[in-house]
Coordinates of C-alpha atoms in Angstrom, one line a residue:
X1 CA -37.6 -129.1 36.4
X2 CA -39.8 -127.6 33.7
X3 CA -41.8 -125.6 36.3
X4 CA -38.6 -124.2 37.7
X5 CA -37.4 -123.0 34.3
X6 CA -40.9 -121.5 33.5
X7 CA -40.8 -119.6 36.8
X8 CA -37.3 -118.3 36.1
X9 CA -38.3 -117.0 32.7
X10 CA -41.3 -115.1 34.3
X11 CA -39.1 -113.5 36.9
X12 CA -36.6 -112.4 34.2
X13 CA -39.4 -110.9 32.1
X14 CA -40.8 -109.1 35.2
X15 CA -37.4 -107.8 36.0
X16 CA -36.8 -106.5 32.5
X17 CA -40.2 -104.8 32.5
X18 CA -39.4 -103.0 35.7
X19 CA -36.0 -102.0 34.4
X20 CA -37.5 -100.7 31.2
X21 CA -40.2 -98.8 33.0
X22 CA -37.6 -97.4 35.4
X23 CA -35.4 -96.2 32.5
X24 CA -38.4 -94.7 30.7
X25 CA -39.6 -93.0 33.8
X26 CA -36.1 -91.7 34.5
X27 CA -35.9 -90.4 31.0
X28 CA -39.1 -88.5 31.3
X29 CA -38.1 -87.2 34.7
X30 CA -34.8 -85.9 33.3
X31 CA -36.5 -84.4 30.3
X32 CA -39.1 -82.8 32.5
X33 CA -36.4 -81.4 34.7
X34 CA -34.6 -80.1 31.6
X35 CA -37.8 -78.4 30.3
X36 CA -39.1 -77.0 33.5
X37 CA -35.9 -76.0 35.0
X38 CA -32.9 -75.9 32.7
X39 CA -34.9 -74.7 29.5
X40 CA -37.8 -73.0 31.3
X41 CA -37.0 -69.6 29.7
X42 CA -36.8 -70.9 26.2
X43 CA -40.2 -72.8 26.3
X44 CA -41.9 -69.9 28.1
X45 CA -41.0 -67.6 25.3
X46 CA -42.0 -70.1 22.7
X47 CA -45.4 -70.6 24.4
X48 CA -46.0 -66.8 24.6
X49 CA -45.0 -66.3 21.0
X50 CA -47.4 -69.1 19.9
X51 CA -50.4 -67.4 21.6
X52 CA -49.3 -63.7 21.4
X53 CA -50.7 -61.8 18.5
X54 CA -50.8 -58.1 17.5
X55 CA -53.9 -56.5 16.0
X56 CA -54.2 -53.0 14.5
X57 CA -57.0 -50.9 15.9
X58 CA -58.2 -48.6 13.0
X59 CA -58.5 -44.9 13.8
X60 CA -61.8 -43.2 13.2
X61 CA -61.5 -40.8 10.3
X62 CA -62.2 -37.1 11.2
X63 CA -65.4 -35.5 10.0
X64 CA -65.9 -32.5 7.7
X65 CA -68.3 -29.7 8.4
X66 CA -69.5 -26.5 6.8
X67 CA -71.4 -23.6 8.4
X68 CA -74.1 -21.0 7.8
X69 CA -73.8 -17.3 8.3
X70 CA -74.8 -17.7 12.0
X71 CA -71.9 -20.2 12.7
X72 CA -74.1 -23.3 12.9
X73 CA -72.1 -26.4 11.8
X74 CA -73.5 -28.8 9.3
X75 CA -71.8 -32.2 8.7
X76 CA -70.7 -32.9 5.1
X77 CA -68.7 -36.1 5.7
X78 CA -69.3 -38.5 8.5
X79 CA -68.5 -42.1 9.4
X80 CA -71.3 -44.6 9.8
X81 CA -70.9 -48.0 11.5
X82 CA -72.1 -51.1 9.7
X83 CA -71.7 -54.8 10.2
X84 CA -69.7 -57.1 8.0
X85 CA -70.8 -60.8 8.0
X86 CA -67.9 -63.2 7.5
X87 CA -67.7 -67.0 7.4
X88 CA -65.2 -69.8 7.8
X89 CA -66.7 -72.4 5.4
X90 CA -64.6 -75.2 7.1
X91 CA -67.0 -75.1 10.1
X92 CA -70.2 -75.1 8.0
X93 CA -71.7 -78.6 7.8
X94 CA -75.0 -77.6 6.1
X95 CA -74.5 -74.7 3.8
X96 CA -78.1 -74.9 2.5
X97 CA -79.6 -74.5 6.0
X98 CA -77.1 -71.8 7.1
X99 CA -77.5 -69.7 3.9
X100 CA -81.3 -69.9 4.2
X101 CA -81.3 -68.7 7.8
X102 CA -79.0 -65.8 7.1
X103 CA -81.0 -64.8 4.1
X104 CA -84.2 -64.8 6.2
X105 CA -82.5 -62.5 8.7
X106 CA -81.0 -60.1 6.1
X107 CA -83.4 -60.3 3.2
X108 CA -80.3 -61.0 1.1
X109 CA -79.6 -63.5 -1.7
X110 CA -79.5 -67.1 -0.4
X111 CA -77.9 -68.3 -3.6
X112 CA -75.0 -66.0 -3.2
X113 CA -74.5 -66.9 0.5
X114 CA -74.5 -70.6 -0.3
X115 CA -72.0 -70.1 -3.1
X116 CA -69.6 -68.4 -0.6
X117 CA -70.2 -71.0 2.0
X118 CA -69.3 -73.8 -0.4
X119 CA -66.0 -72.4 -1.3
X120 CA -62.7 -74.1 -0.3
X121 CA -61.4 -71.3 1.8
X122 CA -61.2 -70.2 5.5
X123 CA -62.6 -66.7 4.9
X124 CA -65.6 -65.5 2.9
X125 CA -67.5 -62.2 3.1
X126 CA -71.3 -62.7 3.0
X127 CA -72.3 -59.1 3.6
X128 CA -70.1 -56.0 3.7
X129 CA -72.3 -53.2 5.0
X130 CA -75.3 -54.4 7.0
X131 CA -77.1 -51.9 9.2
X132 CA -76.7 -52.5 12.9
X133 CA -80.3 -53.7 13.4
X134 CA -80.0 -56.4 10.7
X135 CA -76.5 -57.3 12.1
X136 CA -78.1 -58.1 15.4
X137 CA -80.5 -60.5 13.8
X138 CA -77.7 -62.4 12.2
X139 CA -75.8 -62.4 15.6
X140 CA -78.9 -63.9 17.3
X141 CA -78.8 -66.9 15.0
X142 CA -75.6 -68.0 16.8
X143 CA -74.3 -70.0 13.8
X144 CA -71.1 -71.9 14.0
X145 CA -68.5 -70.6 11.5
X146 CA -70.2 -67.2 11.2
X147 CA -68.8 -64.1 12.7
X148 CA -69.6 -60.4 12.6
X149 CA -67.2 -57.4 12.5
X150 CA -68.0 -53.7 12.9
X151 CA -66.8 -51.7 9.9
X152 CA -67.1 -48.0 9.1
X153 CA -68.0 -46.3 5.8
X154 CA -67.7 -42.7 4.8
X155 CA -71.1 -41.1 4.2
X156 CA -72.0 -37.7 2.8
X157 CA -75.4 -36.7 4.3
X158 CA -75.7 -33.6 2.0
X159 CA -75.3 -35.7 -1.2
X160 CA -73.5 -33.9 -4.0
X161 CA -73.3 -30.5 -2.1
X162 CA -69.7 -29.1 -2.4
X163 CA -68.6 -32.4 -3.9
X164 CA -65.5 -30.9 -5.6
X165 CA -64.4 -29.3 -2.4
X166 CA -64.9 -32.5 -0.5
X167 CA -63.5 -35.2 -2.7
X168 CA -64.2 -38.8 -1.5
X169 CA -62.6 -41.7 0.4
X170 CA -61.9 -44.8 -1.8
X171 CA -62.3 -48.5 -0.9
X172 CA -58.8 -48.5 0.6
X173 CA -59.7 -45.7 3.0
X174 CA -57.6 -43.1 1.2
X175 CA -58.8 -39.6 0.4
X176 CA -59.2 -38.7 -3.2
X177 CA -59.5 -35.2 -4.5
X178 CA -60.5 -32.1 -2.5
X179 CA -60.2 -31.8 1.3
X180 CA -60.3 -35.6 1.7
X181 CA -57.0 -35.9 -0.2
X182 CA -55.4 -32.6 0.9
X183 CA -55.9 -33.4 4.6
X184 CA -55.8 -37.1 4.3
X185 CA -53.1 -37.6 7.0
X186 CA -54.8 -35.3 9.5
X187 CA -58.2 -36.9 8.8
X188 CA -56.9 -40.4 9.1
X189 CA -55.6 -40.1 12.7
X190 CA -53.2 -42.7 14.2
X191 CA -53.9 -46.4 14.3
X192 CA -53.8 -48.1 17.7
X193 CA -52.4 -51.6 18.5
X194 CA -53.7 -54.4 20.7
X195 CA -51.2 -57.2 21.6
X196 CA -51.5 -60.1 24.0
X197 CA -52.4 -63.7 24.4
X198 CA -55.2 -64.9 22.2
X199 CA -56.8 -68.3 21.5
X200 CA -57.2 -69.7 18.1
X201 CA -60.5 -67.8 17.7
X202 CA -58.8 -64.5 18.3
X203 CA -60.3 -64.1 21.7
X204 CA -58.0 -62.7 24.4
X205 CA -56.9 -65.3 27.0
X206 CA -56.0 -62.7 29.6
X207 CA -57.2 -59.2 28.8
X208 CA -55.5 -57.7 31.8
X209 CA -52.2 -58.8 30.5
X210 CA -52.7 -57.3 27.0
X211 CA -50.8 -54.2 25.9
X212 CA -53.1 -51.7 24.3
X213 CA -52.2 -48.5 22.4
X214 CA -55.5 -46.7 21.8
X215 CA -56.2 -45.4 18.3
X216 CA -56.2 -41.6 18.0
X217 CA -59.1 -40.3 15.9
X218 CA -58.4 -38.0 13.1
X219 CA -59.0 -34.2 13.2
X220 CA -62.3 -32.8 12.2
X221 CA -62.1 -30.1 9.6
X222 CA -64.5 -27.1 9.4
X223 CA -64.7 -25.4 6.0
X224 CA -65.3 -21.7 5.3
X225 CA -68.1 -22.7 2.9
X226 CA -71.5 -21.4 3.8
X227 CA -74.1 -24.1 3.3
X228 CA -76.8 -21.8 2.1
X229 CA -74.6 -19.9 -0.3
X230 CA -73.2 -23.2 -1.7
X231 CA -76.7 -24.5 -2.4
X232 CA -77.6 -21.3 -4.2
X233 CA -74.5 -21.2 -6.2
X234 CA -74.9 -24.8 -7.4
X235 CA -78.5 -24.1 -8.3
X236 CA -77.7 -20.9 -10.2
X237 CA -74.8 -22.5 -12.0
X238 CA -76.7 -25.6 -13.1
X239 CA -79.6 -23.5 -14.4
X240 CA -77.1 -21.1 -16.2
X241 CA -75.2 -23.9 -17.9
X242 CA -78.4 -25.6 -19.1
X243 CA -80.1 -22.3 -20.1
X244 CA -77.4 -21.7 -22.8
X245 CA -76.7 -25.4 -23.6
X246 CA -73.1 -25.0 -22.4
X247 CA -70.8 -27.9 -21.7
X248 CA -69.9 -27.0 -18.2
X249 CA -69.4 -24.1 -15.8
X250 CA -67.7 -23.0 -12.5
X251 CA -68.4 -20.4 -9.9
X252 CA -66.6 -19.1 -6.8
X253 CA -67.8 -16.8 -4.1
X254 CA -65.1 -15.2 -1.8
X255 CA -65.1 -12.8 1.1
X256 CA -62.9 -10.0 -0.2
X257 CA -61.9 -8.9 3.3
X258 CA -60.5 -12.2 4.4
X259 CA -59.9 -14.5 1.4
X260 CA -62.4 -17.0 2.7
X261 CA -64.1 -19.1 0.0
X262 CA -67.9 -19.1 0.8
X263 CA -68.8 -21.3 -2.2
X264 CA -67.1 -23.2 -4.9
X265 CA -69.0 -25.1 -7.5
X266 CA -68.6 -26.9 -10.8
X267 CA -71.3 -28.3 -13.1
X268 CA -71.7 -31.2 -13.9
X269 CA -71.0 -32.6 -10.5
X270 CA -71.3 -36.0 -8.7
X271 CA -72.1 -37.6 -5.4
X272 CA -69.0 -38.5 -3.3
X273 CA -70.8 -41.5 -1.8
X274 CA -71.5 -42.9 -5.3
X275 CA -68.2 -42.1 -6.9
X276 CA -67.8 -45.6 -8.3
X277 CA -70.9 -45.1 -10.5
X278 CA -69.8 -42.1 -12.5
X279 CA -69.7 -42.5 -16.3
X280 CA -66.6 -40.3 -16.8
X281 CA -63.9 -39.7 -14.1
X282 CA -63.3 -36.3 -15.6
X283 CA -66.3 -35.2 -13.4
X284 CA -64.0 -35.5 -10.4
X285 CA -61.8 -32.7 -11.7
X286 CA -62.3 -29.4 -9.7
X287 CA -62.2 -27.1 -12.8
X288 CA -62.3 -24.0 -10.6
X289 CA -58.7 -24.8 -9.5
X290 CA -57.4 -27.5 -11.8
X291 CA -58.2 -26.0 -15.2
X292 CA -56.7 -22.6 -15.6
X293 CA -58.3 -20.7 -18.4
X294 CA -57.6 -17.7 -20.7
X295 CA -60.3 -15.6 -19.1
X296 CA -60.7 -12.9 -21.6
X297 CA -61.6 -9.2 -20.8
X298 CA -62.0 -9.6 -17.1
X299 CA -58.2 -9.2 -17.0
X300 CA -58.6 -5.7 -18.3
X301 CA -59.3 -4.7 -14.7
X302 CA -55.8 -6.0 -13.7
X303 CA -54.1 -4.2 -16.6
X304 CA -55.9 -1.0 -15.7
X305 CA -54.9 -1.5 -12.0
X306 CA -51.3 -1.6 -13.1
X307 CA -51.7 1.7 -15.0
X308 CA -53.6 3.5 -12.2
X309 CA -51.1 2.2 -9.5
X310 CA -48.1 3.3 -11.6
X311 CA -49.7 6.8 -12.0
X312 CA -49.2 6.7 -15.8
X313 CA -53.0 6.9 -16.4
X314 CA -56.1 8.2 -14.5
X315 CA -59.7 7.3 -15.1
X316 CA -60.0 10.5 -17.3
X317 CA -56.8 9.9 -19.4
X318 CA -57.7 9.7 -23.1
X319 CA -56.1 8.1 -26.1
X320 CA -57.0 8.2 -29.8
X321 CA -58.8 4.9 -30.4
X322 CA -58.6 3.8 -34.1
X323 CA -60.4 0.5 -33.2
X324 CA -57.4 -1.6 -34.3
X325 CA -53.7 -1.8 -33.5
X326 CA -51.0 -3.4 -35.6
X327 CA -48.3 -5.1 -33.5
X328 CA -45.5 -7.4 -34.8
X329 CA -47.4 -7.7 -38.1
X330 CA -50.6 -8.8 -36.3
X331 CA -53.8 -6.7 -36.2
X332 CA -55.7 -6.5 -32.9
X333 CA -59.1 -4.9 -33.0
X334 CA -61.9 -4.0 -30.6
X335 CA -65.1 -6.0 -30.8
X336 CA -68.3 -4.2 -31.7
X337 CA -68.2 -0.7 -33.1
X338 CA -65.2 0.2 -35.3
X339 CA -64.9 4.0 -34.8
X340 CA -62.1 6.5 -34.5
X341 CA -62.5 8.6 -31.4
X342 CA -60.8 9.8 -28.2
X343 CA -61.6 7.4 -25.5
X344 CA -61.1 7.7 -21.7
X345 CA -59.8 4.9 -19.4
X346 CA -63.2 4.7 -17.8
X347 CA -64.8 4.2 -21.2
X348 CA -62.2 1.6 -22.1
X349 CA -63.5 -0.5 -19.2
X350 CA -67.2 0.3 -19.9
X351 CA -66.9 -0.6 -23.6
X352 CA -64.3 -3.3 -23.1
X353 CA -61.9 -1.8 -25.6
X354 CA -58.8 -3.9 -26.3
X355 CA -56.9 -0.9 -27.7
X356 CA -57.4 0.9 -24.4
X357 CA -55.6 -1.6 -22.2
X358 CA -52.9 -2.0 -24.9
X359 CA -52.4 1.8 -24.5
X360 CA -52.1 1.3 -20.7
X361 CA -49.3 -1.2 -21.3
X362 CA -47.5 1.3 -23.6
X363 CA -47.6 4.0 -20.8
X364 CA -46.0 1.9 -18.1
X365 CA -42.4 3.0 -18.9
X366 CA -43.4 6.7 -19.0
X367 CA -44.2 7.2 -22.6
X368 CA -47.0 5.8 -24.9
X369 CA -45.3 5.5 -28.3
X370 CA -44.9 1.7 -28.4
X371 CA -44.6 -1.5 -26.3
X372 CA -41.1 -1.6 -24.8
X373 CA -39.2 -4.2 -22.9
X374 CA -39.6 -2.1 -19.8
X375 CA -43.4 -2.0 -20.3
X376 CA -43.5 -5.8 -20.4
X377 CA -41.2 -6.1 -17.4
X378 CA -43.4 -3.8 -15.4
X379 CA -46.6 -5.5 -16.3
X380 CA -45.1 -8.9 -15.7
X381 CA -43.9 -7.8 -12.2
X382 CA -47.4 -6.4 -11.4
X383 CA -49.1 -9.6 -12.5
X384 CA -46.7 -11.9 -10.7
X385 CA -45.6 -10.1 -7.6
X386 CA -48.7 -7.9 -6.8
X387 CA -51.6 -10.0 -8.1
X388 CA -49.9 -13.3 -7.7
X389 CA -51.0 -14.7 -11.0
X390 CA -49.1 -17.6 -12.7
X391 CA -48.5 -19.6 -9.5
X392 CA -50.8 -21.7 -7.3
X393 CA -52.7 -20.0 -4.5
X394 CA -52.0 -23.0 -2.3
X395 CA -55.6 -23.2 -1.3
X396 CA -56.3 -26.3 0.8
X397 CA -57.6 -28.4 -2.1
X398 CA -55.7 -31.1 -4.0
X399 CA -55.0 -30.7 -7.7
X400 CA -54.5 -26.9 -8.0
X401 CA -52.7 -25.7 -11.1
X402 CA -51.5 -22.2 -11.1
X403 CA -51.6 -21.3 -14.8
X404 CA -49.0 -19.4 -16.9
X405 CA -47.9 -15.8 -17.2
X406 CA -45.0 -15.6 -19.7
X407 CA -42.0 -13.5 -19.0
X408 CA -41.1 -10.2 -20.8
X409 CA -38.9 -12.0 -23.2
X410 CA -41.9 -13.1 -25.3
X411 CA -43.2 -11.0 -28.2
X412 CA -44.9 -7.6 -28.0
X413 CA -48.1 -9.0 -29.5
X414 CA -48.1 -11.7 -26.8
X415 CA -48.1 -9.0 -24.1
X416 CA -50.7 -7.0 -26.0
X417 CA -53.0 -10.0 -25.9
X418 CA -52.3 -10.6 -22.3
X419 CA -53.7 -7.2 -21.3
X420 CA -57.1 -8.3 -22.4
X421 CA -56.9 -11.9 -21.1
X422 CA -55.6 -14.0 -24.0
X423 CA -52.2 -15.7 -24.0
X424 CA -52.1 -16.3 -20.2
X425 CA -54.0 -18.7 -18.0
X426 CA -55.5 -18.2 -14.6
X427 CA -57.6 -20.4 -12.4
X428 CA -60.9 -19.2 -10.9
X429 CA -59.7 -18.9 -7.3
X430 CA -56.8 -16.7 -8.5
X431 CA -59.3 -14.5 -10.3
X432 CA -61.4 -14.1 -7.2
X433 CA -58.4 -13.4 -4.9
X434 CA -56.9 -10.9 -7.4
X435 CA -60.2 -9.1 -7.9
X436 CA -60.6 -9.0 -4.1
X437 CA -57.3 -7.3 -3.7
X438 CA -58.0 -4.4 -6.2
X439 CA -61.5 -3.6 -4.7
X440 CA -60.8 -4.0 -1.0
X441 CA -58.3 -1.2 -0.9
X442 CA -55.2 -3.1 -2.0
X443 CA -54.7 -6.1 0.3
X444 CA -54.1 -9.5 -1.2
X445 CA -55.3 -12.3 1.2
X446 CA -54.3 -15.9 0.7
X447 CA -57.4 -17.7 -0.4
X448 CA -58.5 -20.4 2.0
X449 CA -61.3 -22.8 2.4
X450 CA -60.6 -24.2 5.9
X451 CA -61.9 -22.3 8.9
X452 CA -60.4 -24.6 11.6
X453 CA -59.3 -28.0 12.6
X454 CA -60.5 -29.8 15.8
X455 CA -58.3 -32.5 17.3
X456 CA -59.5 -35.6 19.2
X457 CA -59.1 -33.7 22.5
X458 CA -61.5 -31.0 21.4
X459 CA -58.9 -28.3 20.8
X460 CA -59.8 -26.1 17.9
X461 CA -57.2 -24.5 15.7
X462 CA -58.6 -21.6 13.7
X463 CA -57.2 -20.5 10.4
X464 CA -56.6 -16.8 10.5
X465 CA -56.7 -14.6 7.3
X466 CA -53.2 -14.4 5.9
X467 CA -52.1 -11.1 4.3
X468 CA -49.8 -11.8 1.3
X469 CA -49.5 -8.3 -0.2
X470 CA -50.6 -4.9 1.2
X471 CA -49.7 -2.7 -1.8
X472 CA -51.6 -4.1 -4.8
X473 CA -53.3 -0.8 -5.4
X474 CA -53.7 2.4 -3.4
X475 CA -57.0 3.3 -1.7
X476 CA -57.6 5.9 -4.4
X477 CA -56.9 3.5 -7.3
X478 CA -59.1 0.9 -5.6
X479 CA -62.0 3.3 -5.5
X480 CA -61.4 4.4 -9.1
X481 CA -61.5 0.7 -10.3
X482 CA -64.7 0.1 -8.4
X483 CA -66.3 3.1 -10.0
X484 CA -65.1 2.0 -13.5
X485 CA -66.6 -1.5 -12.9
X486 CA -69.9 0.0 -11.8
X487 CA -70.2 1.6 -15.3
X488 CA -70.0 -1.9 -16.8
X489 CA -73.2 -2.8 -14.9
X490 CA -75.0 0.4 -15.5
X491 CA -74.0 1.1 -19.1
X492 CA -71.9 -1.8 -20.5
X493 CA -72.0 -5.6 -21.0
X494 CA -73.0 -6.3 -17.4
X495 CA -76.4 -4.8 -17.4
X496 CA -78.1 -8.0 -16.4
X497 CA -76.3 -7.7 -13.0
X498 CA -77.9 -4.3 -12.3
X499 CA -80.2 -4.0 -9.3
X500 CA -81.9 -0.7 -8.5
X501 CA -80.6 1.0 -5.4
X502 CA -77.4 -1.0 -5.2
X503 CA -73.8 -0.1 -6.4
X504 CA -72.7 -3.3 -8.1
X505 CA -69.4 -3.6 -10.1
X506 CA -68.5 -6.1 -12.6
X507 CA -66.6 -7.0 -15.8
X508 CA -67.5 -9.3 -18.7
X509 CA -65.0 -11.5 -20.5
X510 CA -65.0 -13.9 -23.4
X511 CA -62.2 -15.8 -25.0
X512 CA -61.5 -18.5 -27.6
X513 CA -60.7 -21.8 -26.0
X514 CA -57.1 -22.9 -26.5
X515 CA -56.5 -26.0 -28.5
X516 CA -54.1 -28.4 -26.7
X517 CA -52.4 -29.0 -30.1
X518 CA -51.7 -25.3 -30.6
X519 CA -53.7 -22.2 -31.5
X520 CA -57.4 -21.8 -30.7
X521 CA -60.6 -23.4 -31.7
X522 CA -62.5 -21.3 -34.1
X523 CA -65.9 -22.3 -32.9
X524 CA -65.4 -22.7 -29.1
X525 CA -65.5 -19.8 -26.6
X526 CA -65.9 -19.5 -22.9
X527 CA -67.6 -16.6 -21.1
X528 CA -66.5 -15.1 -17.8
X529 CA -67.9 -12.5 -15.4
X530 CA -66.6 -11.3 -12.1
X531 CA -67.9 -8.6 -9.8
X532 CA -68.8 -7.5 -6.3
X533 CA -71.3 -5.6 -4.2
X534 CA -71.8 -3.1 -2.7
X535 CA -69.1 -0.7 -3.9
X536 CA -69.0 1.3 -0.7
X537 CA -68.1 -1.8 1.3
X538 CA -67.8 -5.0 -0.8
X539 CA -69.3 -8.0 1.0
X540 CA -68.6 -10.6 -1.6
X541 CA -66.8 -11.3 -4.9
X542 CA -68.3 -13.7 -7.4
X543 CA -66.4 -15.2 -10.4
X544 CA -68.4 -17.2 -13.0
X545 CA -67.1 -19.2 -16.0
X546 CA -69.3 -20.8 -18.7
X547 CA -67.8 -23.0 -21.3
X548 CA -69.1 -23.2 -24.9
X549 CA -72.5 -21.4 -24.5
X550 CA -74.7 -21.5 -27.5
X551 CA -76.7 -18.7 -29.1
X552 CA -75.6 -15.8 -26.8
X553 CA -72.5 -13.6 -26.2
X554 CA -70.4 -15.7 -23.9
X555 CA -69.6 -13.1 -21.2
X556 CA -72.7 -10.9 -21.2
X557 CA -75.3 -13.5 -22.2
X558 CA -74.0 -16.6 -20.4
X559 CA -71.8 -15.7 -17.4
X560 CA -73.3 -12.4 -16.4
X561 CA -76.8 -13.7 -15.8
X562 CA -75.4 -16.4 -13.4
X563 CA -73.5 -13.7 -11.5
X564 CA -76.7 -11.6 -11.3
X565 CA -78.7 -14.6 -10.0
X566 CA -76.2 -15.3 -7.2
X567 CA -75.6 -11.6 -6.5
X568 CA -79.3 -10.8 -6.0
X569 CA -79.7 -13.7 -3.7
X570 CA -76.6 -12.7 -1.6
X571 CA -77.9 -9.2 -1.2
X572 CA -81.0 -10.5 0.4
X573 CA -79.2 -13.2 2.4
X574 CA -76.7 -10.8 3.9
X575 CA -79.5 -8.2 4.4
X576 CA -77.5 -5.5 2.5
X577 CA -79.5 -2.3 2.5
X578 CA -79.9 -0.1 -0.6
X579 CA -77.5 2.8 -1.1
X580 CA -78.5 5.6 1.2
X581 CA -80.5 3.5 3.6
X582 CA -79.1 2.7 7.0

């Protein structure tokens, strides 16, 4: 009886087990049917989303070039590929050994590597910019938890050459200052995108199924700057600033027949590649465009141009110069000799007589008795609408400030001061463009520093000279102004620019430096000089500014010698023959 009961219990247990297994199996079959058939779409999408990732493909930044007079391109800004060594410390079992092996391959700091590998993180950078050869050595170690990534860095193979025109690229890949900032969008290009199924290591599971949008490289930019001229201008400017113990200086060379900038320099300067090591970020400022100045007597050329163009004066027109003028209760005097004499307009420029250009202002309304509202309106119109002073030139450089030319509602004495370059502000590129317009026959060209852009397909888009104004002065007035400016070099304050056999024109300037809190510094002046050569067919215009020179006259003793240095070199570089020699 006991055996029968025991057998019955065993059968019941066996039956229950079978029923249980049947129910469980049925459950899994139903669930599998539900997943594979009824909910197939849902779980397929979930699986795809789990493995699918999207990666940005960085675009290669466009490069920047300059040229020489023969059209040969020279790279100023390039991209160089380096290797970044990264680690996932979670997979590092022996940080001492791994750090030592990496240090042996790179020559780097083992202590730093170990410190990074011991961190409680999933991502650590051991090296940011290894050269490719050293990167290969690290790759050959085949270390678990260590990965390599290609990275690019902006390099500037010509060092500090044309630094203020270039600018630099910061750690975030954004252009700062100069061309790098002005054309940042065009240089950056368009990022690509790679999306598809990837394993946990980021390796594509099925490359053929990935969706790839290729990155579009940025445009290359070719500048109008001539490499050789830029080198020479930077050398001459540095020597000129140091020779007179000045605080800083700027220089611009322009082609007067196109508006192309052939050189633009400021001193002190910096290396774009080492921008993080500068002591004072003020060195990044492109003073030639970002710091308008009261340029002094160089502006007398523009005031005389207004008189010649209006027909109210000629080079031979004379006035009675009493050396000083009283206007609105203020006395304005000439510098140098205090004599009373009849002085011609040509002599006004040669001797840089303040009273002479004040006389020109008085004549603009048809009489010369006093400064009238109409006189001021006419000069203002000429400065603004013919010479395009007082507003930015829109040259392709970031940070340009256009300066200030007050309207005719201001005082008479203010306008009297403006005729000889005080009480208004102008940047260096404006000075170069305006001078170009009055010595090239009367055409104002928009200043530009970009010659062309080249897209990723190799298509080149040239920048053509843009005429802004054709009627700045007549051909006759232009010739008269050039002749007047030649006398400054032969008999006036620009004698240091003289070169036998060549017709060189120029004009000196000096002015007190404006105090930001109002008025002027008593003991701070700047010197300017602008000019051209040769008079019969000007090939270049040069503008020089020297701040706070010591022990010399600011215009004739500080700025003019720098002009002369550059001018003499350009005559030889361009192969300009002496007057009368074919």
